[in-house]
Amino acid sequence: MLKKWLNKILPSRRGGKRAEGKTVIPLERHNIRAEMLSFAAEKVICRLKEAGFQAYVVGGAVRDLLLGIEPKDFDVATDATPEQVHKLFRRSRIIGRRFQIVHVMNGAEVIEVTTFRGGAKVHQNARGRIMKDNTYGSIEEDAMRRDFTCNALYYDPEKEEILDFHNGMDDIAERKLVMIGNAAERYQEDPVRILRAIRLSGKLGFELSQATVGPIAESIGRLKHEPVARLFDEIMKLLFSGHARECLKRLKEFDVPDDIHPLFNALNISDGMDGKMIGLALKNTDERLRADKSVSVGFVLAALMWPELNRHWKVNLQQGLKPSHALSEAMNTLRDTVERGWGVPQRFSATMREIWLFQPQFENRRGTRPHKLFAQARFRAAYDFLILRAAVGDADRTLVDWWTAFQTASPEQRADMTKNQPSVRYGKNEGQAKKRRRRRRKPDQGSVGANQQ
């Protein structure tokens, strides 16, 4: 049904007029009107055109509008250089080293403006990865440099036309993801394109063309040479695409080496309690994103890394450390690995630590401790994490029920709930580390002298 509908509104290869090596698709064939763009995107394009430059909405926004999906952001492509764009817009800044782009701020919205990339030879390292790409060219050259045919569509809001250089409209109608150019060479230039291909196919429900999927198996090992921070960013896009489980299902079709990134190892856990916890966390995240609800990156990462942390925690408990101390020591073991080896920014790792540190404290339900815990800012996230643990059998369900009741109780009821709670008792070996022998106090010198006399 969907394919028939798309075929009605999307043109075939004969559906538009050919001009200068591109297909020009009129409004009656794509139904994207200028008012469907954000105010900020229209304003940026108008300003660029008034200054005598070409300007188009490009990439994922055009693709999503064709699919009936509301774009999350709008990107603009132009023949103006980054310096010229920056000069036109007071609230803008040039970013990027490999390829410079301009972020134009309009209220709370940020429009990413890129200059048409040229076809001149770029700077590559010994492995073929593009290291610097600040060569500019025509719109035709820019279309050739883009990754997938469905992302090489340029929308002109003034004429309400789409320029299609690589039959991207046909591929969208067929729900097919096709790499532009030689896929093996494109993966060599930028191995992260492999993850992008898997993410887009999972998110959009597109099938990878044979030419696109063929070189992935032999190219995926190149990802190990990418900076961990860049890999982390791409993994986050996959996890927060709203279709994380489908993306991971497609990722598992390829033999991802263990040394690419530790998060891949965590995501590959599918058995037992650990696998259930990760699966449930991703399911909840997908559902919240599709319902346009907020999600916490720190919370999801805390769930993904909990299995490894939990193993360290249990070892420390067996050695006799009290739960809170045992968990702190486990976190210290992971700290350098998480923030350096995993590329997790400190703002996310701080949230993870706070959520984790709450977990043993939930056992303390006597006296003033529950009241102090409930008043803390990160309580809700930590409580939701406790629910997640209980759902897979990693925490006591009665503990969750007690804290659920505590939140809705009156001040008098809370006082009663905490009044008669027993003290926390540790299991075998927990909190029973060998006590230090107290040093014998030396006798006072004056007393010694008196006794000698």
Tab-separated table of C-alpha atoms in Angstrom:
chain	number	residue	atom	x	y	z
A	1	MET	CA	0.000	0.000	0.000
A	2	LEU	CA	2.703	2.476	0.988
A	3	LYS	CA	4.779	1.687	-2.105
A	4	LYS	CA	1.753	2.263	-4.379
A	5	TRP	CA	1.056	5.591	-2.666
A	6	LEU	CA	4.682	6.688	-2.993
A	7	ASN	CA	4.695	5.710	-6.665
A	8	LYS	CA	1.702	7.971	-7.203
A	9	ILE	CA	3.292	11.074	-5.682
A	10	LEU	CA	6.936	10.406	-6.556
A	11	PRO	CA	8.091	10.702	-10.163
A	12	SER	CA	9.673	7.941	-12.189
A	13	ARG	CA	12.826	8.577	-14.166
A	14	ARG	CA	10.570	10.048	-16.874
A	15	GLY	CA	8.539	12.069	-14.397
A	16	GLY	CA	10.589	15.282	-14.468
A	17	LYS	CA	12.430	17.340	-17.028
A	18	ARG	CA	16.132	16.814	-17.599
A	19	ALA	CA	18.366	19.880	-17.353
A	20	GLU	CA	22.150	20.063	-17.077
A	21	GLY	CA	22.479	16.437	-15.923
A	22	LYS	CA	19.762	16.686	-13.274
A	23	THR	CA	16.077	15.914	-13.067
A	24	VAL	CA	13.888	18.877	-12.092
A	25	ILE	CA	10.828	17.679	-10.173
A	26	PRO	CA	7.904	20.171	-10.114
A	27	LEU	CA	5.595	20.789	-7.158
A	28	GLU	CA	2.710	18.726	-8.520
A	29	ARG	CA	4.932	15.628	-8.452
A	30	HIS	CA	6.347	15.929	-4.901
A	31	ASN	CA	3.805	18.080	-2.963
A	32	ILE	CA	6.408	19.769	-0.737
A	33	ARG	CA	5.399	23.389	-0.203
A	34	ALA	CA	7.627	26.167	1.087
A	35	GLU	CA	5.493	26.617	4.214
A	36	MET	CA	6.424	23.075	5.277
A	37	LEU	CA	9.944	24.330	6.043
A	38	SER	CA	10.865	25.867	9.375
A	39	PHE	CA	10.857	29.656	9.625
A	40	ALA	CA	14.599	29.648	10.282
A	41	ALA	CA	15.375	27.558	7.175
A	42	GLU	CA	13.301	29.847	4.938
A	43	LYS	CA	14.949	32.921	6.430
A	44	VAL	CA	18.482	31.575	5.841
A	45	ILE	CA	17.719	30.646	2.231
A	46	CYS	CA	16.078	34.030	1.511
A	47	ARG	CA	19.042	35.932	2.950
A	48	LEU	CA	21.529	33.910	0.891
A	49	LYS	CA	19.527	34.399	-2.318
A	50	GLU	CA	19.124	38.120	-1.678
A	51	ALA	CA	22.925	38.290	-1.445
A	52	GLY	CA	23.202	36.659	-4.897
A	53	PHE	CA	24.013	33.072	-3.843
A	54	GLN	CA	22.337	29.760	-4.634
A	55	ALA	CA	20.664	28.077	-1.662
A	56	TYR	CA	18.685	24.842	-1.207
A	57	VAL	CA	17.301	22.677	1.562
A	58	VAL	CA	19.213	19.425	1.163
A	59	GLY	CA	19.587	15.924	2.561
A	60	GLY	CA	17.485	14.214	5.206
A	61	ALA	CA	14.875	16.980	5.509
A	62	VAL	CA	13.825	16.620	1.860
A	63	ARG	CA	13.821	12.829	2.131
A	64	ASP	CA	11.702	12.878	5.302
A	65	LEU	CA	9.168	15.317	3.839
A	66	LEU	CA	8.736	12.991	0.856
A	67	LEU	CA	8.108	10.109	3.266
A	68	GLY	CA	5.586	12.104	5.303
A	69	ILE	CA	7.957	12.388	8.295
A	70	GLU	CA	8.398	15.696	10.093
A	71	PRO	CA	12.105	16.637	9.821
A	72	LYS	CA	13.969	17.170	13.079
A	73	ASP	CA	16.247	19.738	11.484
A	74	PHE	CA	16.917	21.464	8.172
A	75	ASP	CA	20.272	21.642	6.398
A	76	VAL	CA	21.072	24.203	3.701
A	77	ALA	CA	23.576	23.887	0.841
A	78	THR	CA	24.926	26.945	-0.957
A	79	ASP	CA	27.688	28.168	-3.269
A	80	ALA	CA	28.692	30.804	-0.678
A	81	THR	CA	31.918	30.034	1.183
A	82	PRO	CA	31.842	29.595	4.982
A	83	GLU	CA	33.391	33.044	5.406
A	84	GLN	CA	30.729	34.622	3.183
A	85	VAL	CA	27.931	32.864	5.086
A	86	HIS	CA	29.407	33.916	8.419
A	87	LYS	CA	29.570	37.527	7.237
A	88	LEU	CA	25.863	37.491	6.268
A	89	PHE	CA	24.591	36.176	9.599
A	90	ARG	CA	25.509	37.885	12.849
A	91	ARG	CA	24.528	34.878	14.984
A	92	SER	CA	26.667	32.277	13.274
A	93	ARG	CA	29.949	30.414	13.733
A	94	ILE	CA	32.239	28.339	11.542
A	95	ILE	CA	32.966	24.841	12.860
A	96	GLY	CA	34.730	21.704	11.647
A	97	ARG	CA	38.244	20.780	10.604
A	98	ARG	CA	37.781	18.058	7.999
A	99	PHE	CA	35.089	20.085	6.254
A	100	GLN	CA	34.060	23.518	7.469
A	101	ILE	CA	30.373	24.244	7.964
A	102	VAL	CA	28.483	27.194	9.418
A	103	HIS	CA	25.935	27.002	12.218
A	104	VAL	CA	23.383	29.801	11.852
A	105	MET	CA	21.346	30.403	15.002
A	106	ASN	CA	17.771	31.675	14.767
A	107	GLY	CA	16.042	31.655	18.126
A	108	ALA	CA	16.371	28.116	19.524
A	109	GLU	CA	16.861	26.596	16.056
A	110	VAL	CA	20.256	25.962	14.442
A	111	ILE	CA	20.525	25.704	10.655
A	112	GLU	CA	23.604	23.895	9.336
A	113	VAL	CA	24.876	25.596	6.190
A	114	THR	CA	27.414	23.809	3.974
A	115	THR	CA	29.226	25.036	0.901
A	116	PHE	CA	28.971	22.924	-2.265
A	117	ARG	CA	31.865	20.468	-2.152
A	118	GLY	CA	34.102	20.163	-5.185
A	119	GLY	CA	35.457	17.160	-7.012
A	120	ALA	CA	39.121	18.069	-6.568
A	121	LYS	CA	41.448	15.579	-4.877
A	122	VAL	CA	41.105	15.615	-1.111
A	123	HIS	CA	43.718	14.985	1.600
A	124	GLN	CA	43.710	11.316	2.627
A	125	ASN	CA	45.782	9.338	5.117
A	126	ALA	CA	47.599	6.055	4.418
A	127	ARG	CA	44.361	4.069	4.889
A	128	GLY	CA	42.443	6.218	2.392
A	129	ARG	CA	40.386	8.087	4.997
A	130	ILE	CA	39.603	11.704	4.103
A	131	MET	CA	41.399	13.972	6.572
A	132	LYS	CA	40.674	17.376	5.018
A	133	ASP	CA	38.011	18.287	2.496
A	134	ASN	CA	37.685	22.047	2.209
A	135	THR	CA	37.482	22.091	-1.591
A	136	TYR	CA	34.447	23.842	-3.053
A	137	GLY	CA	32.655	23.338	-6.353
A	138	SER	CA	29.318	23.239	-8.163
A	139	ILE	CA	25.992	21.762	-7.070
A	140	GLU	CA	26.574	18.818	-9.457
A	141	GLU	CA	29.906	18.064	-7.787
A	142	ASP	CA	28.330	18.444	-4.357
A	143	ALA	CA	25.620	15.905	-5.256
A	144	MET	CA	28.302	13.429	-6.306
A	145	ARG	CA	30.079	13.824	-2.954
A	146	ARG	CA	26.986	12.994	-0.851
A	147	ASP	CA	26.614	9.524	0.631
A	148	PHE	CA	23.237	8.107	-0.485
A	149	THR	CA	20.981	8.867	-3.427
A	150	CYS	CA	18.024	9.647	-1.132
A	151	ASN	CA	20.123	12.366	0.524
A	152	ALA	CA	21.206	14.010	-2.761
A	153	LEU	CA	17.922	15.875	-3.284
A	154	TYR	CA	17.924	19.690	-3.356
A	155	TYR	CA	14.714	21.611	-2.656
A	156	ASP	CA	14.267	25.190	-3.868
A	157	PRO	CA	11.486	26.807	-1.756
A	158	GLU	CA	11.280	29.790	-4.127
A	159	LYS	CA	10.385	27.660	-7.172
A	160	GLU	CA	9.113	24.743	-5.068
A	161	GLU	CA	11.163	22.368	-7.197
A	162	ILE	CA	13.397	19.411	-6.305
A	163	LEU	CA	16.669	18.824	-8.122
A	164	ASP	CA	17.495	15.109	-8.331
A	165	PHE	CA	20.975	14.139	-9.585
A	166	HIS	CA	21.115	10.400	-8.821
A	167	ASN	CA	17.558	9.057	-9.140
A	168	GLY	CA	17.045	9.438	-5.407
A	169	MET	CA	13.287	9.889	-5.860
A	170	ASP	CA	13.024	6.464	-7.497
A	171	ASP	CA	15.058	4.844	-4.725
A	172	ILE	CA	12.795	6.400	-2.060
A	173	ALA	CA	9.742	5.050	-3.896
A	174	GLU	CA	11.345	1.582	-3.907
A	175	ARG	CA	12.457	2.017	-0.260
A	176	LYS	CA	16.035	1.266	-1.218
A	177	LEU	CA	19.242	2.743	0.231
A	178	VAL	CA	21.863	3.196	-2.479
A	179	MET	CA	25.417	4.501	-2.036
A	180	ILE	CA	26.520	7.098	-4.596
A	181	GLY	CA	29.636	5.996	-6.472
A	182	ASN	CA	31.809	2.997	-5.640
A	183	ALA	CA	30.704	1.811	-2.176
A	184	ALA	CA	34.071	0.205	-1.295
A	185	GLU	CA	35.890	3.472	-2.055
A	186	ARG	CA	33.325	5.518	-0.143
A	187	TYR	CA	33.729	3.295	2.955
A	188	GLN	CA	37.497	3.662	2.648
A	189	GLU	CA	37.169	7.462	2.523
A	190	ASP	CA	34.991	7.453	5.644
A	191	PRO	CA	34.343	4.115	7.430
A	192	VAL	CA	31.624	5.704	9.590
A	193	ARG	CA	29.429	5.605	6.477
A	194	ILE	CA	28.964	1.896	7.284
A	195	LEU	CA	27.218	2.747	10.562
A	196	ARG	CA	25.244	5.479	8.820
A	197	ALA	CA	24.023	2.995	6.194
A	198	ILE	CA	22.899	0.536	8.876
A	199	ARG	CA	21.210	3.281	10.917
A	200	LEU	CA	19.295	4.769	7.987
A	201	SER	CA	18.173	1.378	6.690
A	202	GLY	CA	16.880	0.444	10.150
A	203	LYS	CA	15.277	3.822	10.824
A	204	LEU	CA	13.570	4.197	7.435
A	205	GLY	CA	12.866	0.537	6.795
A	206	PHE	CA	14.918	0.680	3.580
A	207	GLU	CA	16.768	-2.277	2.103
A	208	LEU	CA	20.468	-1.812	1.358
A	209	SER	CA	21.186	-2.289	-2.347
A	210	GLN	CA	23.524	-5.164	-3.216
A	211	ALA	CA	26.235	-2.769	-4.353
A	212	THR	CA	25.945	-0.880	-1.039
A	213	VAL	CA	25.930	-3.891	1.290
A	214	GLY	CA	28.525	-5.972	-0.576
A	215	PRO	CA	31.739	-4.237	0.623
A	216	ILE	CA	30.613	-3.779	4.261
A	217	ALA	CA	31.964	-7.107	5.542
A	218	GLU	CA	35.490	-6.407	4.286
A	219	SER	CA	35.396	-2.722	5.234
A	220	ILE	CA	33.884	-2.828	8.735
A	221	GLY	CA	37.255	-3.504	10.358
A	222	ARG	CA	38.362	0.010	9.324
A	223	LEU	CA	36.129	1.409	12.065
A	224	LYS	CA	38.727	0.437	14.696
A	225	HIS	CA	40.984	3.230	13.383
A	226	GLU	CA	38.337	5.930	13.899
A	227	PRO	CA	38.505	8.241	16.954
A	228	VAL	CA	36.434	6.802	19.816
A	229	ALA	CA	34.600	10.120	20.263
A	230	ARG	CA	33.447	10.057	16.628
A	231	LEU	CA	32.305	6.441	16.928
A	232	PHE	CA	30.480	7.300	20.156
A	233	ASP	CA	28.576	10.105	18.388
A	234	GLU	CA	27.496	7.780	15.578
A	235	ILE	CA	26.443	5.047	18.038
A	236	MET	CA	24.344	7.647	19.896
A	237	LYS	CA	22.561	8.550	16.643
A	238	LEU	CA	21.786	4.861	16.189
A	239	LEU	CA	20.553	4.364	19.763
A	240	PHE	CA	18.377	7.497	19.666
A	241	SER	CA	17.002	7.059	16.166
A	242	GLY	CA	13.689	5.821	17.563
A	243	HIS	CA	14.420	2.457	15.918
A	244	ALA	CA	17.429	1.287	17.917
A	245	ARG	CA	16.377	-2.355	18.131
A	246	GLU	CA	15.841	-2.632	14.374
A	247	CYS	CA	19.184	-0.911	13.725
A	248	LEU	CA	20.964	-3.335	16.076
A	249	LYS	CA	19.220	-6.277	14.442
A	250	ARG	CA	20.712	-5.196	11.116
A	251	LEU	CA	24.095	-4.479	12.681
A	252	LYS	CA	24.259	-8.048	14.027
A	253	GLU	CA	24.020	-9.349	10.443
A	254	PHE	CA	27.643	-8.243	10.061
A	255	ASP	CA	30.606	-9.628	11.955
A	256	VAL	CA	31.576	-6.594	14.027
A	257	PRO	CA	35.081	-7.111	15.519
A	258	ASP	CA	35.303	-6.965	19.318
A	259	ASP	CA	37.889	-4.182	19.299
A	260	ILE	CA	35.821	-1.588	17.372
A	261	HIS	CA	34.170	0.038	20.414
A	262	PRO	CA	33.180	-1.342	23.853
A	263	LEU	CA	29.590	-0.183	23.376
A	264	PHE	CA	29.208	-2.642	20.517
A	265	ASN	CA	30.192	-5.433	22.903
A	266	ALA	CA	27.566	-4.258	25.392
A	267	LEU	CA	24.916	-4.036	22.675
A	268	ASN	CA	25.718	-7.557	21.485
A	269	ILE	CA	24.658	-9.034	24.849
A	270	SER	CA	21.365	-10.778	24.151
A	271	ASP	CA	21.210	-13.635	26.676
A	272	GLY	CA	20.161	-13.806	30.311
A	273	MET	CA	19.311	-10.973	32.666
A	274	ASP	CA	21.861	-8.581	31.148
A	275	GLY	CA	20.463	-9.007	27.651
A	276	LYS	CA	16.894	-8.508	28.908
A	277	MET	CA	17.859	-5.294	30.704
A	278	ILE	CA	19.547	-3.778	27.645
A	279	GLY	CA	16.681	-4.869	25.399
A	280	LEU	CA	14.067	-3.370	27.727
A	281	ALA	CA	16.002	-0.080	28.026
A	282	LEU	CA	16.186	0.262	24.231
A	283	LYS	CA	12.513	-0.695	23.836
A	284	ASN	CA	11.461	2.011	26.304
A	285	THR	CA	13.721	4.547	24.579
A	286	ASP	CA	12.281	3.761	21.137
A	287	GLU	CA	8.731	4.120	22.450
A	288	ARG	CA	9.433	7.437	24.176
A	289	LEU	CA	11.120	8.897	21.087
A	290	ARG	CA	8.273	7.838	18.828
A	291	ALA	CA	5.822	9.440	21.258
A	292	ASP	CA	7.924	12.625	21.090
A	293	LYS	CA	8.852	12.357	24.785
A	294	SER	CA	12.191	13.315	26.295
A	295	VAL	CA	14.871	10.722	26.909
A	296	SER	CA	18.052	10.771	28.978
A	297	VAL	CA	21.312	9.793	27.289
A	298	GLY	CA	22.886	9.223	30.706
A	299	PHE	CA	20.072	6.849	31.731
A	300	VAL	CA	20.392	4.702	28.583
A	301	LEU	CA	24.176	4.541	28.923
A	302	ALA	CA	23.802	3.609	32.603
A	303	ALA	CA	21.656	0.641	31.506
A	304	LEU	CA	24.070	-0.418	28.753
A	305	MET	CA	27.070	-0.371	31.071
A	306	TRP	CA	25.317	-1.778	34.139
A	307	PRO	CA	26.090	-5.461	33.371
A	308	GLU	CA	29.845	-4.849	33.470
A	309	LEU	CA	29.607	-2.563	36.511
A	310	ASN	CA	27.363	-5.090	38.267
A	311	ARG	CA	29.974	-7.817	37.850
A	312	HIS	CA	32.631	-5.643	39.517
A	313	TRP	CA	30.151	-4.686	42.259
A	314	LYS	CA	29.388	-8.313	43.112
A	315	VAL	CA	33.088	-9.181	43.273
A	316	ASN	CA	33.653	-6.305	45.718
A	317	LEU	CA	30.697	-7.435	47.830
A	318	GLN	CA	32.154	-10.925	48.057
A	319	GLN	CA	35.368	-9.377	49.325
A	320	GLY	CA	33.440	-7.923	52.278
A	321	LEU	CA	32.891	-4.308	51.251
A	322	LYS	CA	29.639	-2.612	52.182
A	323	PRO	CA	27.265	-2.089	49.190
A	324	SER	CA	27.820	1.650	48.692
A	325	HIS	CA	31.587	1.358	49.067
A	326	ALA	CA	31.657	-1.727	46.841
A	327	LEU	CA	29.758	0.118	44.109
A	328	SER	CA	32.013	3.179	44.368
A	329	GLU	CA	35.065	0.985	43.937
A	330	ALA	CA	33.451	-0.714	40.934
A	331	MET	CA	32.766	2.693	39.385
A	332	ASN	CA	36.363	3.760	39.947
A	333	THR	CA	37.454	0.637	38.087
A	334	LEU	CA	35.362	1.650	35.074
A	335	ARG	CA	35.894	5.403	35.225
A	336	ASP	CA	38.980	5.764	33.038
A	337	THR	CA	37.658	3.164	30.607
A	338	VAL	CA	34.285	4.884	30.235
A	339	GLU	CA	35.477	8.472	29.838
A	340	ARG	CA	38.551	7.756	27.706
A	341	GLY	CA	38.341	4.355	26.067
A	342	TRP	CA	34.604	4.678	25.386
A	343	GLY	CA	34.594	8.368	24.477
A	344	VAL	CA	31.678	9.173	26.832
A	345	PRO	CA	31.501	12.945	27.532
A	346	GLN	CA	31.750	13.900	31.189
A	347	ARG	CA	28.209	15.374	31.236
A	348	PHE	CA	26.792	11.920	30.471
A	349	SER	CA	29.133	9.944	32.704
A	350	ALA	CA	28.228	12.223	35.638
A	351	THR	CA	24.540	11.338	35.200
A	352	MET	CA	25.406	7.647	35.001
A	353	ARG	CA	27.398	7.789	38.252
A	354	GLU	CA	24.570	9.537	40.113
A	355	ILE	CA	22.016	6.955	38.947
A	356	TRP	CA	24.295	4.082	39.913
A	357	LEU	CA	25.163	5.494	43.350
A	358	PHE	CA	21.462	5.681	44.241
A	359	GLN	CA	20.906	1.943	43.805
A	360	PRO	CA	22.318	0.629	47.140
A	361	GLN	CA	20.844	3.633	48.948
A	362	PHE	CA	17.313	2.508	48.115
A	363	GLU	CA	17.790	-0.232	50.721
A	364	ASN	CA	17.901	2.437	53.451
A	365	ARG	CA	14.242	2.977	54.328
A	366	ARG	CA	14.559	3.917	57.987
A	367	GLY	CA	14.631	7.306	59.665
A	368	THR	CA	15.405	10.459	57.675
A	369	ARG	CA	17.374	8.809	54.860
A	370	PRO	CA	14.388	8.105	52.565
A	371	HIS	CA	13.235	11.733	52.892
A	372	LYS	CA	16.685	13.055	51.981
A	373	LEU	CA	16.962	10.639	49.065
A	374	PHE	CA	13.542	11.609	47.711
A	375	ALA	CA	14.498	15.307	47.775
A	376	GLN	CA	17.512	14.858	45.497
A	377	ALA	CA	17.326	16.013	41.870
A	378	ARG	CA	18.333	12.678	40.329
A	379	PHE	CA	15.851	10.634	42.380
A	380	ARG	CA	13.332	10.061	39.571
A	381	ALA	CA	15.932	8.779	37.096
A	382	ALA	CA	17.447	6.498	39.747
A	383	TYR	CA	13.990	5.211	40.730
A	384	ASP	CA	13.183	4.442	37.070
A	385	PHE	CA	16.488	2.579	36.881
A	386	LEU	CA	15.489	0.545	39.961
A	387	ILE	CA	12.226	-0.355	38.193
A	388	LEU	CA	14.233	-1.470	35.162
A	389	ARG	CA	16.445	-3.674	37.347
A	390	ALA	CA	13.416	-5.192	39.096
A	391	ALA	CA	11.736	-5.926	35.760
A	392	VAL	CA	14.582	-8.287	34.826
A	393	GLY	CA	15.058	-9.778	38.302
A	394	ASP	CA	18.116	-7.764	39.351
A	395	ALA	CA	16.323	-5.961	42.205
A	396	ASP	CA	13.610	-6.841	44.717
A	397	ARG	CA	10.123	-5.978	43.469
A	398	THR	CA	8.939	-5.247	47.021
A	399	LEU	CA	11.606	-2.534	47.200
A	400	VAL	CA	10.142	-0.869	44.116
A	401	ASP	CA	6.622	-1.121	45.557
A	402	TRP	CA	7.747	0.505	48.827
A	403	TRP	CA	9.334	3.476	47.025
A	404	THR	CA	6.329	3.816	44.726
A	405	ALA	CA	4.033	4.054	47.753
A	406	PHE	CA	6.424	6.428	49.536
A	407	GLN	CA	6.255	8.973	46.686
A	408	THR	CA	2.460	9.246	46.786
A	409	ALA	CA	2.073	9.057	50.583
A	410	SER	CA	1.249	12.021	52.808
A	411	PRO	CA	3.936	13.401	55.166
A	412	GLU	CA	2.297	11.557	58.075
A	413	GLN	CA	2.172	8.285	56.135
A	414	ARG	CA	5.826	8.657	55.120
A	415	ALA	CA	6.797	9.144	58.743
A	416	ASP	CA	4.984	5.914	59.668
A	417	MET	CA	6.546	4.044	56.745
A	418	THR	CA	10.080	4.935	57.810
A	419	LYS	CA	9.533	4.653	61.552
A	420	ASN	CA	9.354	0.889	61.938
A	421	GLN	CA	11.650	-0.180	59.120
A	422	PRO	CA	14.358	-2.631	60.224
A	423	SER	CA	18.012	-1.694	59.878
A	424	VAL	CA	19.695	-2.861	56.691
A	425	ARG	CA	21.305	-6.259	57.121
A	426	TYR	CA	24.007	-7.385	54.782
A	427	GLY	CA	24.267	-10.828	53.284
A	428	LYS	CA	27.102	-13.243	53.860
A	429	ASN	CA	30.492	-11.520	53.547
A	430	GLU	CA	28.856	-8.149	52.778
A	431	GLY	CA	30.188	-5.412	54.978
A	432	GLN	CA	32.348	-7.876	56.859
A	433	ALA	CA	35.763	-6.851	55.677
A	434	LYS	CA	38.528	-7.646	58.108
A	435	LYS	CA	38.587	-5.039	60.838
A	436	ARG	CA	41.754	-3.138	61.462
A	437	ARG	CA	43.397	-3.843	64.798
A	438	ARG	CA	43.207	-0.757	66.968
A	439	ARG	CA	46.605	0.590	67.897
A	440	ARG	CA	47.375	0.461	71.614
A	441	ARG	CA	47.573	3.919	73.036
A	442	LYS	CA	50.964	4.816	74.421
A	443	PRO	CA	50.965	5.666	78.133
A	444	ASP	CA	51.360	9.299	79.065
A	445	GLN	CA	54.986	10.201	79.778
A	446	GLY	CA	54.046	11.963	82.996
A	447	SER	CA	52.280	8.857	84.286
A	448	VAL	CA	55.293	6.701	83.423
A	449	GLY	CA	57.587	9.019	85.339
A	450	ALA	CA	55.308	9.056	88.351
A	451	ASN	CA	55.164	5.295	88.455
A	452	GLN	CA	58.918	5.037	88.277
A	453	GLN	CA	59.239	7.325	91.221
